[in-house]
PDB file of C-alpha atoms in Angstrom:
ATOM      1  CA  MET A   1      -3.258 -13.054  -8.284  1.00  0.00           C
ATOM      2  CA  ILE A   2       0.355 -11.902  -8.229  1.00  0.00           C
ATOM      3  CA  PHE A   3      -0.715  -8.271  -8.046  1.00  0.00           C
ATOM      4  CA  GLY A   4      -3.058  -9.206  -5.205  1.00  0.00           C
ATOM      5  CA  VAL A   5      -0.252 -10.864  -3.243  1.00  0.00           C
ATOM      6  CA  LEU A   6       2.045  -7.875  -3.827  1.00  0.00           C
ATOM      7  CA  LEU A   7      -0.717  -5.473  -2.792  1.00  0.00           C
ATOM      8  CA  LEU A   8      -1.458  -7.532   0.304  1.00  0.00           C
ATOM      9  CA  ALA A   9       2.215  -7.333   1.271  1.00  0.00           C
ATOM     10  CA  ASN A  10       2.290  -3.594   0.518  1.00  0.00           C
ATOM     11  CA  HIS A  11      -0.752  -2.776   2.663  1.00  0.00           C
ATOM     12  CA  SER A  12       0.387  -5.151   5.403  1.00  0.00           C
ATOM     13  CA  ASN A  13       3.764  -3.395   5.554  1.00  0.00           C
ATOM     14  CA  GLU A  14       2.034  -0.027   5.717  1.00  0.00           C
ATOM     15  CA  LEU A  15      -0.240  -1.296   8.486  1.00  0.00           C
ATOM     16  CA  LEU A  16       2.773  -2.518  10.446  1.00  0.00           C
ATOM     17  CA  LYS A  17       4.539   0.799   9.847  1.00  0.00           C
ATOM     18  CA  GLN A  18       1.583   2.741  11.256  1.00  0.00           C
ATOM     19  CA  VAL A  19       1.467   0.510  14.322  1.00  0.00           C
ATOM     20  CA  VAL A  20       5.207   0.473  15.033  1.00  0.00           C
ATOM     21  CA  ILE A  21       6.319   3.996  14.140  1.00  0.00           C
ATOM     22  CA  ALA A  22       4.369   5.906  16.749  1.00  0.00           C
ATOM     23  CA  PRO A  23       4.750   9.306  18.365  1.00  0.00           C
ATOM     24  CA  GLY A  24       6.830   9.157  21.527  1.00  0.00           C
ATOM     25  CA  SER A  25       9.151   6.498  20.134  1.00  0.00           C
ATOM     26  CA  VAL A  26      12.911   6.618  20.636  1.00  0.00           C
ATOM     27  CA  ALA A  27      13.431   7.998  17.124  1.00  0.00           C
ATOM     28  CA  GLU A  28      11.143  10.963  17.779  1.00  0.00           C
ATOM     29  CA  LEU A  29      12.855  11.768  21.047  1.00  0.00           C
ATOM     30  CA  GLY A  30      16.138  12.326  19.208  1.00  0.00           C
ATOM     31  CA  VAL A  31      18.002   9.479  20.881  1.00  0.00           C
ATOM     32  CA  PRO A  32      21.030   8.631  18.737  1.00  0.00           C
ATOM     33  CA  ALA A  33      20.903   5.440  16.698  1.00  0.00           C
ATOM     34  CA  ASP A  34      22.046   2.310  18.517  1.00  0.00           C
ATOM     35  CA  CYS A  35      24.281   1.084  15.726  1.00  0.00           C
ATOM     36  CA  ARG A  36      26.514  -1.509  17.336  1.00  0.00           C
ATOM     37  CA  ALA A  37      29.425  -2.683  15.215  1.00  0.00           C
ATOM     38  CA  ASP A  38      28.606  -6.401  15.608  1.00  0.00           C
ATOM     39  CA  GLU A  39      25.009  -5.900  14.448  1.00  0.00           C
ATOM     40  CA  LEU A  40      26.094  -3.722  11.546  1.00  0.00           C
ATOM     41  CA  GLU A  41      28.538  -6.394  10.415  1.00  0.00           C
ATOM     42  CA  GLU A  42      25.915  -9.118  10.794  1.00  0.00           C
ATOM     43  CA  GLU A  43      23.420  -7.135   8.670  1.00  0.00           C
ATOM     44  CA  GLY A  44      26.029  -5.919   6.209  1.00  0.00           C
ATOM     45  CA  LEU A  45      25.310  -2.247   6.947  1.00  0.00           C
ATOM     46  CA  SER A  46      27.523   0.757   7.382  1.00  0.00           C
ATOM     47  CA  LEU A  47      27.170   3.179  10.279  1.00  0.00           C
ATOM     48  CA  LEU A  48      25.818   5.794   7.876  1.00  0.00           C
ATOM     49  CA  GLU A  49      23.127   3.396   6.582  1.00  0.00           C
ATOM     50  CA  CYS A  50      22.040   2.712  10.152  1.00  0.00           C
ATOM     51  CA  GLU A  51      21.809   6.419  10.899  1.00  0.00           C
ATOM     52  CA  LEU A  52      19.843   6.990   7.678  1.00  0.00           C
ATOM     53  CA  MET A  53      17.314   4.326   8.705  1.00  0.00           C
ATOM     54  CA  VAL A  54      16.728   6.243  11.940  1.00  0.00           C
ATOM     55  CA  SER A  55      16.375   9.448   9.890  1.00  0.00           C
ATOM     56  CA  ASN A  56      13.782   7.723   7.726  1.00  0.00           C
ATOM     57  CA  VAL A  57      11.710   6.943  10.823  1.00  0.00           C
ATOM     58  CA  GLN A  58      12.124  10.539  11.992  1.00  0.00           C
ATOM     59  CA  ILE A  59      10.906  11.791   8.597  1.00  0.00           C
ATOM     60  CA  THR A  60       7.763   9.712   8.987  1.00  0.00           C
ATOM     61  CA  LEU A  61       7.124  11.049  12.478  1.00  0.00           C
ATOM     62  CA  VAL A  62       7.887  14.709  11.781  1.00  0.00           C
ATOM     63  CA  SER A  63       6.019  14.909   8.462  1.00  0.00           C
ATOM     64  CA  SER A  64       2.872  13.154   9.707  1.00  0.00           C
ATOM     65  CA  PRO A  65       0.016  15.404  10.809  1.00  0.00           C
ATOM     66  CA  GLU A  66      -2.131  14.121  13.698  1.00  0.00           C
ATOM     67  CA  TRP A  67      -4.829  12.815  11.367  1.00  0.00           C
ATOM     68  CA  PHE A  68      -2.378  10.933   9.125  1.00  0.00           C
ATOM     69  CA  ARG A  69      -1.690   7.800  11.192  1.00  0.00           C
ATOM     70  CA  PRO A  70      -5.321   6.874  11.998  1.00  0.00           C
ATOM     71  CA  LEU A  71      -6.386   7.506   8.409  1.00  0.00           C
ATOM     72  CA  MET A  72      -3.516   5.483   6.944  1.00  0.00           C
ATOM     73  CA  PHE A  73      -4.255   2.704   9.438  1.00  0.00           C
ATOM     74  CA  LEU A  74      -7.875   2.591   8.239  1.00  0.00           C
ATOM     75  CA  LEU A  75      -6.855   2.707   4.582  1.00  0.00           C
ATOM     76  CA  SER A  76      -4.271  -0.042   5.116  1.00  0.00           C
ATOM     77  CA  VAL A  77      -6.793  -2.318   6.807  1.00  0.00           C
ATOM     78  CA  SER A  78      -9.224  -1.691   3.946  1.00  0.00           C
ATOM     79  CA  GLY A  79      -6.436  -2.345   1.454  1.00  0.00           C
ATOM     80  CA  VAL A  80      -5.557  -5.646   3.132  1.00  0.00           C
ATOM     81  CA  LEU A  81      -9.188  -6.791   2.984  1.00  0.00           C
ATOM     82  CA  PHE A  82      -9.689  -5.849  -0.659  1.00  0.00           C
ATOM     83  CA  ALA A  83      -6.283  -7.263  -1.642  1.00  0.00           C
ATOM     84  CA  ALA A  84      -7.327 -10.588  -0.079  1.00  0.00           C
ATOM     85  CA  LEU A  85     -10.621 -10.383  -1.975  1.00  0.00           C
ATOM     86  CA  SER A  86      -8.753  -9.688  -5.225  1.00  0.00           C
ATOM     87  CA  ILE A  87      -6.614 -12.783  -4.637  1.00  0.00           C
ATOM     88  CA  SER A  88      -9.774 -14.822  -4.155  1.00  0.00           C
ATOM     89  CA  VAL A  89     -11.271 -13.407  -7.354  1.00  0.00           C
ATOM     90  CA  GLY A  90      -8.004 -14.161  -9.160  1.00  0.00           C
ATOM     91  CA  PHE A  91      -8.115 -17.785  -7.987  1.00  0.00           C
ATOM     92  CA  SER A  92     -11.645 -18.146  -9.309  1.00  0.00           C
ATOM     93  CA  PHE A  93     -10.515 -16.841 -12.719  1.00  0.00           C
ATOM     94  CA  VAL A  94      -7.604 -19.315 -12.796  1.00  0.00           C
ATOM     95  CA  ASN A  95      -9.796 -22.245 -11.805  1.00  0.00           C
ATOM     96  CA  ASN A  96     -12.277 -21.338 -14.569  1.00  0.00           C
ATOM     97  CA  LYS A  97     -15.186 -21.413 -12.200  1.00  0.00           C
ATOM     98  CA  ASN A  98     -18.252 -19.447 -13.042  1.00  0.00           C
ATOM     99  CA  VAL A  99     -16.765 -16.140 -12.071  1.00  0.00           C
ATOM    100  CA  ASN A 100     -18.988 -13.277 -11.102  1.00  0.00           C
ATOM    101  CA  VAL A 101     -17.151 -10.469 -12.875  1.00  0.00           C
ATOM    102  CA  ASN A 102     -19.129  -7.965 -10.815  1.00  0.00           C
ATOM    103  CA  TRP A 103     -17.080  -9.063  -7.787  1.00  0.00           C
ATOM    104  CA  ALA A 104     -13.889  -8.253  -9.670  1.00  0.00           C
ATOM    105  CA  LYS A 105     -15.230  -4.896 -10.828  1.00  0.00           C
ATOM    106  CA  SER A 106     -16.400  -3.991  -7.312  1.00  0.00           C
ATOM    107  CA  CYS A 107     -13.054  -5.026  -5.832  1.00  0.00           C
ATOM    108  CA  PHE A 108     -11.050  -2.976  -8.331  1.00  0.00           C
ATOM    109  CA  ILE A 109     -13.302   0.059  -7.891  1.00  0.00           C
ATOM    110  CA  ALA A 110     -12.774  -0.150  -4.113  1.00  0.00           C
ATOM    111  CA  LEU A 111      -9.001  -0.445  -4.607  1.00  0.00           C
ATOM    112  CA  ILE A 112      -9.023   2.562  -6.963  1.00  0.00           C
ATOM    113  CA  VAL A 113     -10.908   4.578  -4.343  1.00  0.00           C
ATOM    114  CA  ILE A 114      -8.401   3.524  -1.649  1.00  0.00           C
ATOM    115  CA  ASP A 115      -5.504   4.513  -3.941  1.00  0.00           C
ATOM    116  CA  ALA A 116      -7.113   7.879  -4.701  1.00  0.00           C
ATOM    117  CA  VAL A 117      -7.688   8.601  -1.005  1.00  0.00           C
ATOM    118  CA  ILE A 118      -4.095   7.620  -0.138  1.00  0.00           C
ATOM    119  CA  PHE A 119      -2.899   9.950  -2.908  1.00  0.00           C
ATOM    120  CA  ILE A 120      -4.994  12.836  -1.558  1.00  0.00           C
ATOM    121  CA  VAL A 121      -3.863  12.129   2.002  1.00  0.00           C
ATOM    122  CA  ALA A 122      -0.206  11.999   0.954  1.00  0.00           C
ATOM    123  CA  THR A 123      -0.436  15.275  -0.952  1.00  0.00           C
ATOM    124  CA  ASN A 124      -1.557  16.960   2.262  1.00  0.00           C
ATOM    125  CA  THR A 125       1.546  15.948   4.216  1.00  0.00           C
ATOM    126  CA  GLY A 126       5.105  17.266   4.242  1.00  0.00           C
ATOM    127  CA  PRO A 127       7.323  16.973   1.171  1.00  0.00           C
ATOM    128  CA  LEU A 128       9.468  14.187   2.602  1.00  0.00           C
ATOM    129  CA  LEU A 129       6.480  11.994   3.406  1.00  0.00           C
ATOM    130  CA  ARG A 130       4.886  12.803   0.055  1.00  0.00           C
ATOM    131  CA  ALA A 131       8.019  11.488  -1.638  1.00  0.00           C
ATOM    132  CA  GLN A 132       7.546   8.137   0.108  1.00  0.00           C
ATOM    133  CA  TYR A 133       3.905   7.664  -0.930  1.00  0.00           C
ATOM    134  CA  LEU A 134       2.993   9.420  -4.174  1.00  0.00           C
ATOM    135  CA  TRP A 135       4.775   7.368  -6.827  1.00  0.00           C
ATOM    136  CA  SER A 136       3.909   3.953  -5.446  1.00  0.00           C
ATOM    137  CA  THR A 137       0.304   5.052  -4.949  1.00  0.00           C
ATOM    138  CA  LEU A 138       0.098   6.292  -8.537  1.00  0.00           C
ATOM    139  CA  LEU A 139       1.526   3.002  -9.753  1.00  0.00           C
ATOM    140  CA  TRP A 140      -1.086   0.989  -7.840  1.00  0.00           C
ATOM    141  CA  PHE A 141      -3.836   3.343  -9.028  1.00  0.00           C
ATOM    142  CA  PHE A 142      -3.000   2.638 -12.673  1.00  0.00           C
ATOM    143  CA  VAL A 143      -2.601  -1.105 -12.077  1.00  0.00           C
ATOM    144  CA  HIS A 144      -6.073  -1.216 -10.529  1.00  0.00           C
ATOM    145  CA  LEU A 145      -7.515   1.032 -13.237  1.00  0.00           C
ATOM    146  CA  PHE A 146      -6.273  -1.265 -16.008  1.00  0.00           C
ATOM    147  CA  LEU A 147      -7.479  -4.352 -14.133  1.00  0.00           C
ATOM    148  CA  LEU A 148     -10.890  -2.675 -13.892  1.00  0.00           C
ATOM    149  CA  PHE A 149     -10.790  -2.041 -17.646  1.00  0.00           C
ATOM    150  CA  ALA A 150     -10.034  -5.746 -18.169  1.00  0.00           C
ATOM    151  CA  ALA A 151     -12.927  -6.795 -15.913  1.00  0.00           C
ATOM    152  CA  VAL A 152     -15.306  -4.430 -17.735  1.00  0.00           C
ATOM    153  CA  SER A 153     -14.092  -5.825 -21.053  1.00  0.00           C
ATOM    154  CA  ILE A 154     -14.694  -9.396 -19.891  1.00  0.00           C
ATOM    155  CA  SER A 155     -18.125  -8.405 -18.614  1.00  0.00           C
ATOM    156  CA  SER A 156     -19.132  -6.756 -21.891  1.00  0.00           C
ATOM    157  CA  LYS A 157     -17.847  -9.779 -23.846  1.00  0.00           C
ATOM    158  CA  GLU A 158     -19.958 -12.096 -21.666  1.00  0.00           C
ATOM    159  CA  ILE A 159     -23.001  -9.927 -22.333  1.00  0.00           C
ATOM    160  CA  GLU A 160     -22.341 -10.036 -26.104  1.00  0.00           C
ATOM    161  CA  ASP A 161     -21.812 -13.824 -26.066  1.00  0.00           C
ATOM    162  CA  GLY A 162     -24.943 -14.368 -24.012  1.00  0.00           C
ATOM    163  CA  ALA A 163     -27.102 -12.247 -26.278  1.00  0.00           C
TER     164      ALA A 163
END
């Protein structure tokens, strides 16, 4: 369940990023960062950190091919849905209900496919954008792969116990 909540937050953040960081924004137009001293002090940031945050947005915009944003939006929505499903499956395991392990296996297979597609998409972008996506995507891929192995193991044990 914890992984599901973390994944839900991860895909939700990515979804928000794809909605907010859009072509034609102030960052893409090269407008200097509006780093007012009072806001920097309130947030505990330096002027350089503020400027680097703007650069990070510019990296996302410059390194993203035209097809990247719509595809990442679709993958993020799918990730949110399957993360919510994985949380639901996790709750059913905790509550010791009669859990249909096939739901868990299907959910993890879908999440593995989403991770693989995000990895392929990220490898076809610029090097700066690749650096933002590849390692976290690989991490999630292996988390979902091992959770799938656990679900398959539980399923095979149920088959052995039932036979």
